[in-house]
């Protein structure tokens, strides 16, 4: 017997196109073995205010174009996927919750924590189911690091070092409304650190610099930044990010423990070369973009959302989780602006 699950996607920009492709590919890929076994067929309907573009995306991924979000929801979709700009997330999340369907929304919940809180309250009041897009929770490397940590293979952790570097900056128009490097980029590291260690980050001390395109500074952002983070048990770590890493998209997490250390991102495609004579590793071509680096994670994330829609799994990333990571990002931004360490809001 075939079970049809229809997802409605709003927004087919940079990340929405990728989700459209991944949803359309769900029938017949590695990630959907469970779906295939259960005879699930995933169908996709999509919309975007940029209608012509959305129509062409729909044709290219074999989806149905729908004229508006209202029409999309009214057409009876089983789940709503939101991949529009951040400012639109709260209203669209509410629309999905009002329709009584599970929602997947790209991170973050809203442009800042203050605007996220009423959304969390609304979801809770209405018993909504909302998964937020922190795809690293599905990445094989982070999953293995979490397993090793939880199995006690690393002993107790004394230091963590997280790195996220884009190859080139996104458009300045995007940066102008992104909330800054910590909220846009390092928020993924803040989320994964909480998820992986089960510890809360309680204080952040951040510094940043602008030695690249002056336009980034003109819109109030930095192109490179580093935050010293302190966890609730006193463990310390650093979270650094840059928009300029010509060697490729560089994402790493080093967990150093009393018994052993692991490094997420140390594969043949890591965007770092050894300075040691005679060392050939890594031999592959580095990932160039976040889409390449996390291709498997984004696919697994969408497969997980289908399972959530079918009521077959726990929510893998709740809005509360996402807002907790955003609180750390807010503290980092405040520290960057004020030059002093900032306590993370409870
Ligand atoms: N998880 C990740 O790794 C990751 C990576 C990139 C972006 N994001 C998040 O994804 C979101 C989108 O980012 P992006 O870079 O794809 O942006 P984008 O500007 O490239 O795309 C947004 C799209 O949404 C459309 N849109 C805007 N408002 C709409 C509305 N009300 N109804 C229908 N369509 C609408 C726009 O026309 C555009 O095509 C942001 O919140 C961003 O933080 C997450």
mmCIF file of C-alpha atoms and ligand atoms in Angstrom:
data_model
loop_
_atom_site.group_PDB
_atom_site.id
_atom_site.type_symbol
_atom_site.label_atom_id
_atom_site.label_comp_id
_atom_site.label_asym_id
_atom_site.label_seq_id
_atom_site.Cartn_x
_atom_site.Cartn_y
_atom_site.Cartn_z
ATOM 1 C CA UNK A 1 0.000 0.000 0.000
ATOM 2 C CA UNK A 2 1.299 3.475 -0.848
ATOM 3 C CA UNK A 3 1.028 6.215 1.772
ATOM 4 C CA UNK A 4 1.174 9.708 0.297
ATOM 5 C CA UNK A 5 2.704 12.541 2.315
ATOM 6 C CA UNK A 6 2.391 15.988 0.742
ATOM 7 C CA UNK A 7 4.698 18.750 1.908
ATOM 8 C CA UNK A 8 4.101 22.425 1.148
ATOM 9 C CA UNK A 9 7.274 24.513 0.778
ATOM 10 C CA UNK A 10 7.246 28.312 1.152
ATOM 11 C CA UNK A 11 10.286 30.112 -0.221
ATOM 12 C CA UNK A 12 12.618 28.775 -2.876
ATOM 13 C CA UNK A 13 15.649 31.046 -2.488
ATOM 14 C CA UNK A 14 19.166 29.898 -1.578
ATOM 15 C CA UNK A 15 18.148 27.191 0.881
ATOM 16 C CA UNK A 16 14.567 26.596 -0.299
ATOM 17 C CA UNK A 17 15.736 25.308 -3.691
ATOM 18 C CA UNK A 18 17.965 22.835 -1.902
ATOM 19 C CA UNK A 19 15.072 21.640 0.276
ATOM 20 C CA UNK A 20 12.882 21.362 -2.845
ATOM 21 C CA UNK A 21 15.465 19.127 -4.488
ATOM 22 C CA UNK A 22 15.939 17.050 -1.346
ATOM 23 C CA UNK A 23 12.213 16.566 -0.751
ATOM 24 C CA UNK A 24 11.712 15.531 -4.366
ATOM 25 C CA UNK A 25 14.599 13.078 -4.071
ATOM 26 C CA UNK A 26 13.228 11.526 -0.881
ATOM 27 C CA UNK A 27 11.607 8.725 -2.802
ATOM 28 C CA UNK A 28 14.500 6.469 -3.601
ATOM 29 C CA UNK A 29 17.580 7.704 -1.732
ATOM 30 C CA UNK A 30 19.681 6.363 1.160
ATOM 31 C CA UNK A 31 17.962 8.634 3.685
ATOM 32 C CA UNK A 32 14.488 7.359 3.028
ATOM 33 C CA UNK A 33 15.009 3.628 3.503
ATOM 34 C CA UNK A 34 12.394 3.647 6.254
ATOM 35 C CA UNK A 35 10.054 5.697 4.106
ATOM 36 C CA UNK A 36 10.524 3.301 1.189
ATOM 37 C CA UNK A 37 9.973 0.260 3.405
ATOM 38 C CA UNK A 38 6.730 1.802 4.633
ATOM 39 C CA UNK A 39 5.636 2.578 1.067
ATOM 40 C CA UNK A 40 5.666 6.346 1.642
ATOM 41 C CA UNK A 41 5.534 8.576 -1.404
ATOM 42 C CA UNK A 42 6.422 12.209 -0.724
ATOM 43 C CA UNK A 43 4.783 14.831 -2.939
ATOM 44 C CA UNK A 44 5.767 18.499 -3.009
ATOM 45 C CA UNK A 45 3.830 21.698 -3.601
ATOM 46 C CA UNK A 46 5.670 25.002 -3.440
ATOM 47 C CA UNK A 47 5.182 28.739 -3.514
ATOM 48 C CA UNK A 48 7.287 31.911 -3.460
ATOM 49 C CA UNK A 49 6.459 35.584 -3.937
ATOM 50 C CA UNK A 50 8.948 35.464 -6.825
ATOM 51 C CA UNK A 51 6.376 33.605 -8.900
ATOM 52 C CA UNK A 52 8.241 33.089 -12.149
ATOM 53 C CA UNK A 53 11.279 31.706 -10.353
ATOM 54 C CA UNK A 54 9.080 29.435 -8.216
ATOM 55 C CA UNK A 55 7.316 28.091 -11.304
ATOM 56 C CA UNK A 56 10.644 27.157 -12.857
ATOM 57 C CA UNK A 57 11.857 25.500 -9.632
ATOM 58 C CA UNK A 58 8.595 23.531 -9.506
ATOM 59 C CA UNK A 59 9.137 22.273 -13.040
ATOM 60 C CA UNK A 60 12.761 21.347 -12.376
ATOM 61 C CA UNK A 61 12.002 19.301 -9.232
ATOM 62 C CA UNK A 62 8.686 17.837 -10.380
ATOM 63 C CA UNK A 63 6.609 19.765 -7.815
ATOM 64 C CA UNK A 64 3.272 21.572 -8.151
ATOM 65 C CA UNK A 65 3.413 25.390 -8.105
ATOM 66 C CA UNK A 66 0.772 27.067 -5.932
ATOM 67 C CA UNK A 67 0.013 30.813 -6.066
ATOM 68 C CA UNK A 68 0.222 31.740 -2.372
ATOM 69 C CA UNK A 69 0.851 30.426 1.140
ATOM 70 C CA UNK A 70 -2.893 30.614 1.854
ATOM 71 C CA UNK A 71 -3.675 28.463 -1.187
ATOM 72 C CA UNK A 72 -0.873 26.083 -0.281
ATOM 73 C CA UNK A 73 -2.273 25.484 3.200
ATOM 74 C CA UNK A 74 -5.869 25.346 1.974
ATOM 75 C CA UNK A 75 -4.903 22.711 -0.587
ATOM 76 C CA UNK A 76 -4.502 20.210 2.258
ATOM 77 C CA UNK A 77 -0.764 19.662 2.710
ATOM 78 C CA UNK A 78 0.371 17.331 5.510
ATOM 79 C CA UNK A 79 3.321 19.468 6.592
ATOM 80 C CA UNK A 80 4.595 22.991 5.934
ATOM 81 C CA UNK A 81 8.283 23.734 5.188
ATOM 82 C CA UNK A 82 9.293 27.374 5.685
ATOM 83 C CA UNK A 83 12.436 28.553 3.898
ATOM 84 C CA UNK A 84 11.689 32.244 3.540
ATOM 85 C CA UNK A 85 13.709 35.110 5.032
ATOM 86 C CA UNK A 86 13.887 35.159 8.834
ATOM 87 C CA UNK A 87 11.534 38.137 9.352
ATOM 88 C CA UNK A 88 8.648 36.138 7.854
ATOM 89 C CA UNK A 89 9.107 33.043 10.060
ATOM 90 C CA UNK A 90 6.804 34.012 12.986
ATOM 91 C CA UNK A 91 3.695 34.646 10.834
ATOM 92 C CA UNK A 92 4.279 31.577 8.696
ATOM 93 C CA UNK A 93 4.871 29.340 11.733
ATOM 94 C CA UNK A 94 1.578 30.612 13.214
ATOM 95 C CA UNK A 95 -0.197 29.919 9.908
ATOM 96 C CA UNK A 96 1.039 26.317 9.898
ATOM 97 C CA UNK A 97 0.169 25.811 13.555
ATOM 98 C CA UNK A 98 -3.311 27.296 12.961
ATOM 99 C CA UNK A 99 -3.824 24.786 10.169
ATOM 100 C CA UNK A 100 -3.001 22.001 12.632
ATOM 101 C CA UNK A 101 -0.120 20.620 10.572
ATOM 102 C CA UNK A 102 3.495 19.971 11.587
ATOM 103 C CA UNK A 103 5.870 22.734 10.521
ATOM 104 C CA UNK A 104 9.523 22.664 9.562
ATOM 105 C CA UNK A 105 11.048 26.143 9.744
ATOM 106 C CA UNK A 106 14.549 27.169 8.834
ATOM 107 C CA UNK A 107 16.542 28.628 11.689
ATOM 108 C CA UNK A 108 16.105 31.015 13.414
ATOM 109 C CA UNK A 109 12.563 31.211 14.829
ATOM 110 C CA UNK A 110 12.577 35.022 14.483
ATOM 111 C CA UNK A 111 15.028 37.869 13.973
ATOM 112 C CA UNK A 112 15.843 38.009 17.683
ATOM 113 C CA UNK A 113 14.990 36.297 20.951
ATOM 114 C CA UNK A 114 12.454 38.964 21.997
ATOM 115 C CA UNK A 115 10.449 38.301 18.829
ATOM 116 C CA UNK A 116 10.808 34.517 19.264
ATOM 117 C CA UNK A 117 9.242 34.321 22.718
ATOM 118 C CA UNK A 118 5.639 35.091 21.636
ATOM 119 C CA UNK A 119 6.038 32.513 18.863
ATOM 120 C CA UNK A 120 7.086 29.860 21.394
ATOM 121 C CA UNK A 121 4.091 30.785 23.572
ATOM 122 C CA UNK A 122 1.757 30.502 20.573
ATOM 123 C CA UNK A 123 3.100 27.092 19.573
ATOM 124 C CA UNK A 124 2.746 25.835 23.144
ATOM 125 C CA UNK A 125 -0.805 27.206 23.546
ATOM 126 C CA UNK A 126 -1.930 25.578 20.310
ATOM 127 C CA UNK A 127 -0.002 22.318 20.843
ATOM 128 C CA UNK A 128 1.854 22.965 17.595
ATOM 129 C CA UNK A 129 4.607 20.715 16.276
ATOM 130 C CA UNK A 130 7.492 22.760 14.875
ATOM 131 C CA UNK A 131 10.923 21.433 13.876
ATOM 132 C CA UNK A 132 13.672 24.027 13.419
ATOM 133 C CA UNK A 133 16.400 23.608 10.801
ATOM 134 C CA UNK A 134 19.619 22.973 12.684
ATOM 135 C CA UNK A 135 20.824 20.383 10.207
ATOM 136 C CA UNK A 136 24.119 19.626 11.941
ATOM 137 C CA UNK A 137 22.152 17.427 14.355
ATOM 138 C CA UNK A 138 21.881 14.979 11.418
ATOM 139 C CA UNK A 139 25.509 15.138 10.282
ATOM 140 C CA UNK A 140 27.366 11.825 10.622
ATOM 141 C CA UNK A 141 30.457 13.436 12.178
ATOM 142 C CA UNK A 142 28.581 15.317 14.912
ATOM 143 C CA UNK A 143 26.482 12.216 15.615
ATOM 144 C CA UNK A 144 29.648 10.129 16.079
ATOM 145 C CA UNK A 145 31.199 12.793 18.344
ATOM 146 C CA UNK A 146 28.034 12.780 20.467
ATOM 147 C CA UNK A 147 28.074 9.000 20.636
ATOM 148 C CA UNK A 148 31.752 8.917 21.677
ATOM 149 C CA UNK A 149 31.199 11.632 24.278
ATOM 150 C CA UNK A 150 28.115 9.979 25.752
ATOM 151 C CA UNK A 151 29.828 6.564 25.790
ATOM 152 C CA UNK A 152 32.565 8.097 27.974
ATOM 153 C CA UNK A 153 35.286 7.475 25.380
ATOM 154 C CA UNK A 154 36.586 11.043 25.726
ATOM 155 C CA UNK A 155 36.560 11.147 29.534
ATOM 156 C CA UNK A 156 35.647 14.582 30.806
ATOM 157 C CA UNK A 157 35.859 17.452 28.322
ATOM 158 C CA UNK A 158 38.357 20.182 29.163
ATOM 159 C CA UNK A 159 38.241 22.227 25.929
ATOM 160 C CA UNK A 160 36.041 22.687 22.866
ATOM 161 C CA UNK A 161 36.926 24.515 19.678
ATOM 162 C CA UNK A 162 34.304 25.150 17.020
ATOM 163 C CA UNK A 163 35.043 26.722 13.644
ATOM 164 C CA UNK A 164 32.713 27.769 10.823
ATOM 165 C CA UNK A 165 34.173 29.602 7.835
ATOM 166 C CA UNK A 166 32.429 30.422 4.575
ATOM 167 C CA UNK A 167 34.532 30.607 1.449
ATOM 168 C CA UNK A 168 33.127 33.990 0.440
ATOM 169 C CA UNK A 169 30.566 36.303 2.061
ATOM 170 C CA UNK A 170 26.872 36.090 1.131
ATOM 171 C CA UNK A 171 25.419 39.203 -0.546
ATOM 172 C CA UNK A 172 25.704 42.353 1.590
ATOM 173 C CA UNK A 173 21.897 42.822 1.331
ATOM 174 C CA UNK A 174 21.528 39.471 3.116
ATOM 175 C CA UNK A 175 24.109 40.427 5.756
ATOM 176 C CA UNK A 176 22.289 43.710 6.407
ATOM 177 C CA UNK A 177 19.287 41.801 7.777
ATOM 178 C CA UNK A 178 20.973 38.623 9.050
ATOM 179 C CA UNK A 179 21.453 39.844 12.636
ATOM 180 C CA UNK A 180 25.233 39.535 12.432
ATOM 181 C CA UNK A 181 27.827 36.784 12.060
ATOM 182 C CA UNK A 182 27.064 35.124 15.407
ATOM 183 C CA UNK A 183 23.291 34.988 14.857
ATOM 184 C CA UNK A 184 23.529 33.947 11.224
ATOM 185 C CA UNK A 185 26.485 31.570 11.277
ATOM 186 C CA UNK A 186 27.863 30.691 14.738
ATOM 187 C CA UNK A 187 24.330 29.949 15.954
ATOM 188 C CA UNK A 188 24.850 26.506 14.355
ATOM 189 C CA UNK A 189 27.915 25.966 16.566
ATOM 190 C CA UNK A 190 26.083 27.203 19.664
ATOM 191 C CA UNK A 191 23.230 24.792 18.923
ATOM 192 C CA UNK A 192 25.491 21.824 18.307
ATOM 193 C CA UNK A 193 27.526 22.465 21.460
ATOM 194 C CA UNK A 194 24.390 22.428 23.636
ATOM 195 C CA UNK A 195 23.012 19.355 21.816
ATOM 196 C CA UNK A 196 26.259 17.435 21.888
ATOM 197 C CA UNK A 197 27.429 18.110 25.451
ATOM 198 C CA UNK A 198 24.079 18.564 27.188
ATOM 199 C CA UNK A 199 25.657 21.602 28.890
ATOM 200 C CA UNK A 200 24.412 25.180 28.701
ATOM 201 C CA UNK A 201 26.655 28.050 27.638
ATOM 202 C CA UNK A 202 26.319 30.671 30.375
ATOM 203 C CA UNK A 203 28.780 33.402 29.355
ATOM 204 C CA UNK A 204 30.292 34.724 26.137
ATOM 205 C CA UNK A 205 33.170 37.100 25.462
ATOM 206 C CA UNK A 206 33.463 38.051 21.793
ATOM 207 C CA UNK A 207 35.818 39.961 19.527
ATOM 208 C CA UNK A 208 35.506 40.626 15.821
ATOM 209 C CA UNK A 209 37.337 42.186 12.898
ATOM 210 C CA UNK A 210 36.677 43.653 9.483
ATOM 211 C CA UNK A 211 39.611 43.306 7.121
ATOM 212 C CA UNK A 212 37.612 42.237 4.065
ATOM 213 C CA UNK A 213 34.939 44.126 2.093
ATOM 214 C CA UNK A 214 34.274 47.451 3.921
ATOM 215 C CA UNK A 215 30.596 47.115 2.907
ATOM 216 C CA UNK A 216 30.226 44.425 5.595
ATOM 217 C CA UNK A 217 31.295 46.893 8.274
ATOM 218 C CA UNK A 218 29.035 49.548 6.759
ATOM 219 C CA UNK A 219 25.958 47.344 7.378
ATOM 220 C CA UNK A 220 27.089 46.866 10.984
ATOM 221 C CA UNK A 221 28.539 43.357 10.744
ATOM 222 C CA UNK A 222 32.026 41.868 11.087
ATOM 223 C CA UNK A 223 33.605 39.465 8.622
ATOM 224 C CA UNK A 224 35.454 37.463 11.266
ATOM 225 C CA UNK A 225 34.754 36.839 14.941
ATOM 226 C CA UNK A 226 35.734 34.703 17.872
ATOM 227 C CA UNK A 227 33.824 34.024 21.062
ATOM 228 C CA UNK A 228 35.186 32.527 24.255
ATOM 229 C CA UNK A 229 32.337 30.525 25.759
ATOM 230 C CA UNK A 230 31.970 29.242 29.305
ATOM 231 C CA UNK A 231 29.644 26.325 30.056
ATOM 232 C CA UNK A 232 27.563 25.866 33.189
ATOM 233 C CA UNK A 233 30.154 23.501 34.699
ATOM 234 C CA UNK A 234 33.029 25.895 33.993
ATOM 235 C CA UNK A 235 34.291 24.145 30.825
ATOM 236 C CA UNK A 236 35.696 26.652 28.357
ATOM 237 C CA UNK A 237 35.740 26.761 24.588
ATOM 238 C CA UNK A 238 36.041 28.957 21.553
ATOM 239 C CA UNK A 239 33.632 29.456 18.669
ATOM 240 C CA UNK A 240 35.083 31.232 15.665
ATOM 241 C CA UNK A 241 33.721 32.200 12.268
ATOM 242 C CA UNK A 242 34.793 34.011 9.134
ATOM 243 C CA UNK A 243 33.250 34.981 5.817
ATOM 244 C CA UNK A 244 36.620 34.669 4.037
ATOM 245 C CA UNK A 245 38.157 31.231 3.743
ATOM 246 C CA UNK A 246 39.428 30.833 0.187
ATOM 247 C CA UNK A 247 40.469 27.233 0.894
ATOM 248 C CA UNK A 248 36.810 26.159 1.122
ATOM 249 C CA UNK A 249 33.870 25.854 3.511
ATOM 250 C CA UNK A 250 35.595 24.934 6.752
ATOM 251 C CA UNK A 251 33.475 23.490 9.565
ATOM 252 C CA UNK A 252 35.185 21.749 12.468
ATOM 253 C CA UNK A 253 34.513 20.883 16.059
ATOM 254 C CA UNK A 254 37.278 19.663 18.326
ATOM 255 C CA UNK A 255 36.309 18.080 21.618
ATOM 256 C CA UNK A 256 39.293 17.514 23.859
ATOM 257 C CA UNK A 257 38.757 15.213 26.766
ATOM 258 C CA UNK A 258 40.748 13.726 29.611
ATOM 259 C CA UNK A 259 40.757 10.330 27.846
ATOM 260 C CA UNK A 260 40.707 11.263 24.187
ATOM 261 C CA UNK A 261 39.818 13.843 21.565
ATOM 262 C CA UNK A 262 37.686 13.878 18.442
ATOM 263 C CA UNK A 263 37.623 16.276 15.533
ATOM 264 C CA UNK A 264 34.426 16.611 13.514
ATOM 265 C CA UNK A 265 35.185 17.683 9.945
ATOM 266 C CA UNK A 266 38.565 15.911 9.649
ATOM 267 C CA UNK A 267 37.868 14.044 6.444
ATOM 268 C CA UNK A 268 39.494 13.902 3.032
ATOM 269 C CA UNK A 269 37.605 17.038 2.027
ATOM 270 C CA UNK A 270 38.542 19.245 4.956
ATOM 271 C CA UNK A 271 39.524 22.728 3.831
ATOM 272 C CA UNK A 272 42.829 22.703 5.727
ATOM 273 C CA UNK A 273 46.213 21.460 4.536
ATOM 274 C CA UNK A 274 48.876 19.953 6.767
ATOM 275 C CA UNK A 275 52.036 22.003 7.177
ATOM 276 C CA UNK A 276 53.995 18.865 8.039
ATOM 277 C CA UNK A 277 56.486 17.571 5.457
ATOM 278 C CA UNK A 278 55.441 14.331 3.771
ATOM 279 C CA UNK A 279 51.844 14.409 4.992
ATOM 280 C CA UNK A 280 49.461 13.917 2.069
ATOM 281 C CA UNK A 281 46.209 14.085 4.032
ATOM 282 C CA UNK A 282 43.692 15.418 3.143
ATOM 283 C CA UNK A 283 43.684 14.361 -0.482
ATOM 284 C CA UNK A 284 40.187 15.402 -1.619
ATOM 285 C CA UNK A 285 38.768 18.600 -3.027
ATOM 286 C CA UNK A 286 37.432 20.736 -0.172
ATOM 287 C CA UNK A 287 33.721 21.448 0.191
ATOM 288 C CA UNK A 288 33.024 24.889 -1.199
ATOM 289 C CA UNK A 289 29.653 25.709 0.374
ATOM 290 C CA UNK A 290 27.506 24.809 3.384
ATOM 291 C CA UNK A 291 25.163 23.025 0.968
ATOM 292 C CA UNK A 292 27.972 20.677 -0.116
ATOM 293 C CA UNK A 293 29.393 20.192 3.377
ATOM 294 C CA UNK A 294 26.024 19.291 4.873
ATOM 295 C CA UNK A 295 24.365 17.640 1.879
ATOM 296 C CA UNK A 296 23.717 14.364 3.755
ATOM 297 C CA UNK A 297 22.556 16.232 6.885
ATOM 298 C CA UNK A 298 20.025 18.365 4.976
ATOM 299 C CA UNK A 299 18.615 15.255 3.296
ATOM 300 C CA UNK A 300 18.352 13.363 6.586
ATOM 301 C CA UNK A 301 16.739 16.411 8.192
ATOM 302 C CA UNK A 302 13.935 16.402 5.612
ATOM 303 C CA UNK A 303 13.474 12.629 5.933
ATOM 304 C CA UNK A 304 13.178 13.209 9.698
ATOM 305 C CA UNK A 305 10.523 15.855 9.107
ATOM 306 C CA UNK A 306 8.479 13.385 7.072
ATOM 307 C CA UNK A 307 8.737 10.948 9.990
ATOM 308 C CA UNK A 308 7.643 13.738 12.341
ATOM 309 C CA UNK A 309 4.666 14.475 10.061
ATOM 310 C CA UNK A 310 3.767 10.784 10.245
ATOM 311 C CA UNK A 311 4.010 10.877 14.044
ATOM 312 C CA UNK A 312 6.863 8.382 13.994
ATOM 313 C CA UNK A 313 9.560 10.283 15.835
ATOM 314 C CA UNK A 314 10.300 12.816 18.528
ATOM 315 C CA UNK A 315 10.903 16.374 17.361
ATOM 316 C CA UNK A 316 14.674 16.442 16.617
ATOM 317 C CA UNK A 317 15.031 20.212 17.116
ATOM 318 C CA UNK A 318 12.349 22.075 19.016
ATOM 319 C CA UNK A 319 11.766 25.844 18.835
ATOM 320 C CA UNK A 320 12.907 25.992 22.497
ATOM 321 C CA UNK A 321 16.240 24.417 21.480
ATOM 322 C CA UNK A 322 16.637 26.914 18.655
ATOM 323 C CA UNK A 323 15.852 29.892 20.880
ATOM 324 C CA UNK A 324 18.338 28.664 23.499
ATOM 325 C CA UNK A 325 21.054 28.755 20.809
ATOM 326 C CA UNK A 326 19.830 32.188 19.687
ATOM 327 C CA UNK A 327 20.192 33.477 23.245
ATOM 328 C CA UNK A 328 23.881 32.557 23.131
ATOM 329 C CA UNK A 329 24.184 34.299 19.748
ATOM 330 C CA UNK A 330 22.499 37.409 21.169
ATOM 331 C CA UNK A 331 24.945 37.434 24.094
ATOM 332 C CA UNK A 332 27.870 37.068 21.672
ATOM 333 C CA UNK A 333 26.597 39.965 19.564
ATOM 334 C CA UNK A 334 26.146 42.116 22.673
ATOM 335 C CA UNK A 335 29.665 41.247 23.842
ATOM 336 C CA UNK A 336 31.036 42.126 20.404
ATOM 337 C CA UNK A 337 29.323 45.512 20.569
ATOM 338 C CA UNK A 338 30.132 46.338 24.195
ATOM 339 C CA UNK A 339 33.597 44.758 24.495
ATOM 340 C CA UNK A 340 32.804 43.009 27.776
ATOM 341 C CA UNK A 341 31.787 39.432 28.662
ATOM 342 C CA UNK A 342 28.003 38.928 28.637
ATOM 343 C CA UNK A 343 25.922 36.431 30.638
ATOM 344 C CA UNK A 344 23.512 34.413 28.473
ATOM 345 C CA UNK A 345 19.867 35.183 29.287
ATOM 346 C CA UNK A 346 18.185 32.402 31.265
HETATM 347 N N1 LIG B 1 20.152 25.845 8.038
HETATM 348 C C1 LIG B 1 21.040 26.458 7.291
HETATM 349 O O1 LIG B 1 22.156 25.996 7.134
HETATM 350 C C2 LIG B 1 20.659 27.720 6.578
HETATM 351 C C3 LIG B 1 21.459 28.168 5.511
HETATM 352 C C4 LIG B 1 21.049 29.318 4.823
HETATM 353 C C5 LIG B 1 19.901 29.990 5.201
HETATM 354 N N2 LIG B 1 19.179 29.534 6.266
HETATM 355 C C6 LIG B 1 17.953 30.250 6.689
HETATM 356 O O2 LIG B 1 16.987 30.085 5.660
HETATM 357 C C7 LIG B 1 16.187 31.249 5.528
HETATM 358 C C8 LIG B 1 16.193 31.684 4.060
HETATM 359 O O3 LIG B 1 17.515 32.037 3.704
HETATM 360 P P1 LIG B 1 17.947 32.141 2.177
HETATM 361 O O4 LIG B 1 19.392 32.452 2.181
HETATM 362 O O5 LIG B 1 17.447 30.965 1.402
HETATM 363 O O6 LIG B 1 17.128 33.448 1.732
HETATM 364 P P2 LIG B 1 16.752 33.913 0.261
HETATM 365 O O7 LIG B 1 16.526 35.378 0.363
HETATM 366 O O8 LIG B 1 17.733 33.407 -0.731
HETATM 367 O O9 LIG B 1 15.348 33.177 -0.052
HETATM 368 C C9 LIG B 1 14.148 33.506 0.549
HETATM 369 C C10 LIG B 1 13.030 33.250 -0.444
HETATM 370 O O10 LIG B 1 11.773 33.418 0.210
HETATM 371 C C11 LIG B 1 10.909 34.149 -0.655
HETATM 372 N N3 LIG B 1 9.898 34.813 0.200
HETATM 373 C C12 LIG B 1 10.110 35.812 1.107
HETATM 374 N N4 LIG B 1 8.963 36.111 1.748
HETATM 375 C C13 LIG B 1 8.019 35.282 1.258
HETATM 376 C C14 LIG B 1 6.634 35.092 1.555
HETATM 377 N N5 LIG B 1 5.996 35.811 2.487
HETATM 378 N N6 LIG B 1 5.969 34.138 0.872
HETATM 379 C C15 LIG B 1 6.593 33.394 -0.074
HETATM 380 N N7 LIG B 1 7.902 33.534 -0.391
HETATM 381 C C16 LIG B 1 8.602 34.460 0.276
HETATM 382 C C17 LIG B 1 11.820 35.106 -1.406
HETATM 383 O O11 LIG B 1 11.220 35.542 -2.614
HETATM 384 C C18 LIG B 1 13.042 34.202 -1.634
HETATM 385 O O12 LIG B 1 12.956 33.466 -2.831
HETATM 386 C C19 LIG B 1 16.751 32.280 6.502
HETATM 387 O O13 LIG B 1 15.956 32.317 7.648
HETATM 388 C C20 LIG B 1 18.151 31.750 6.833
HETATM 389 O O14 LIG B 1 18.551 32.058 8.180
HETATM 390 C C21 LIG B 1 19.521 28.411 6.937
#
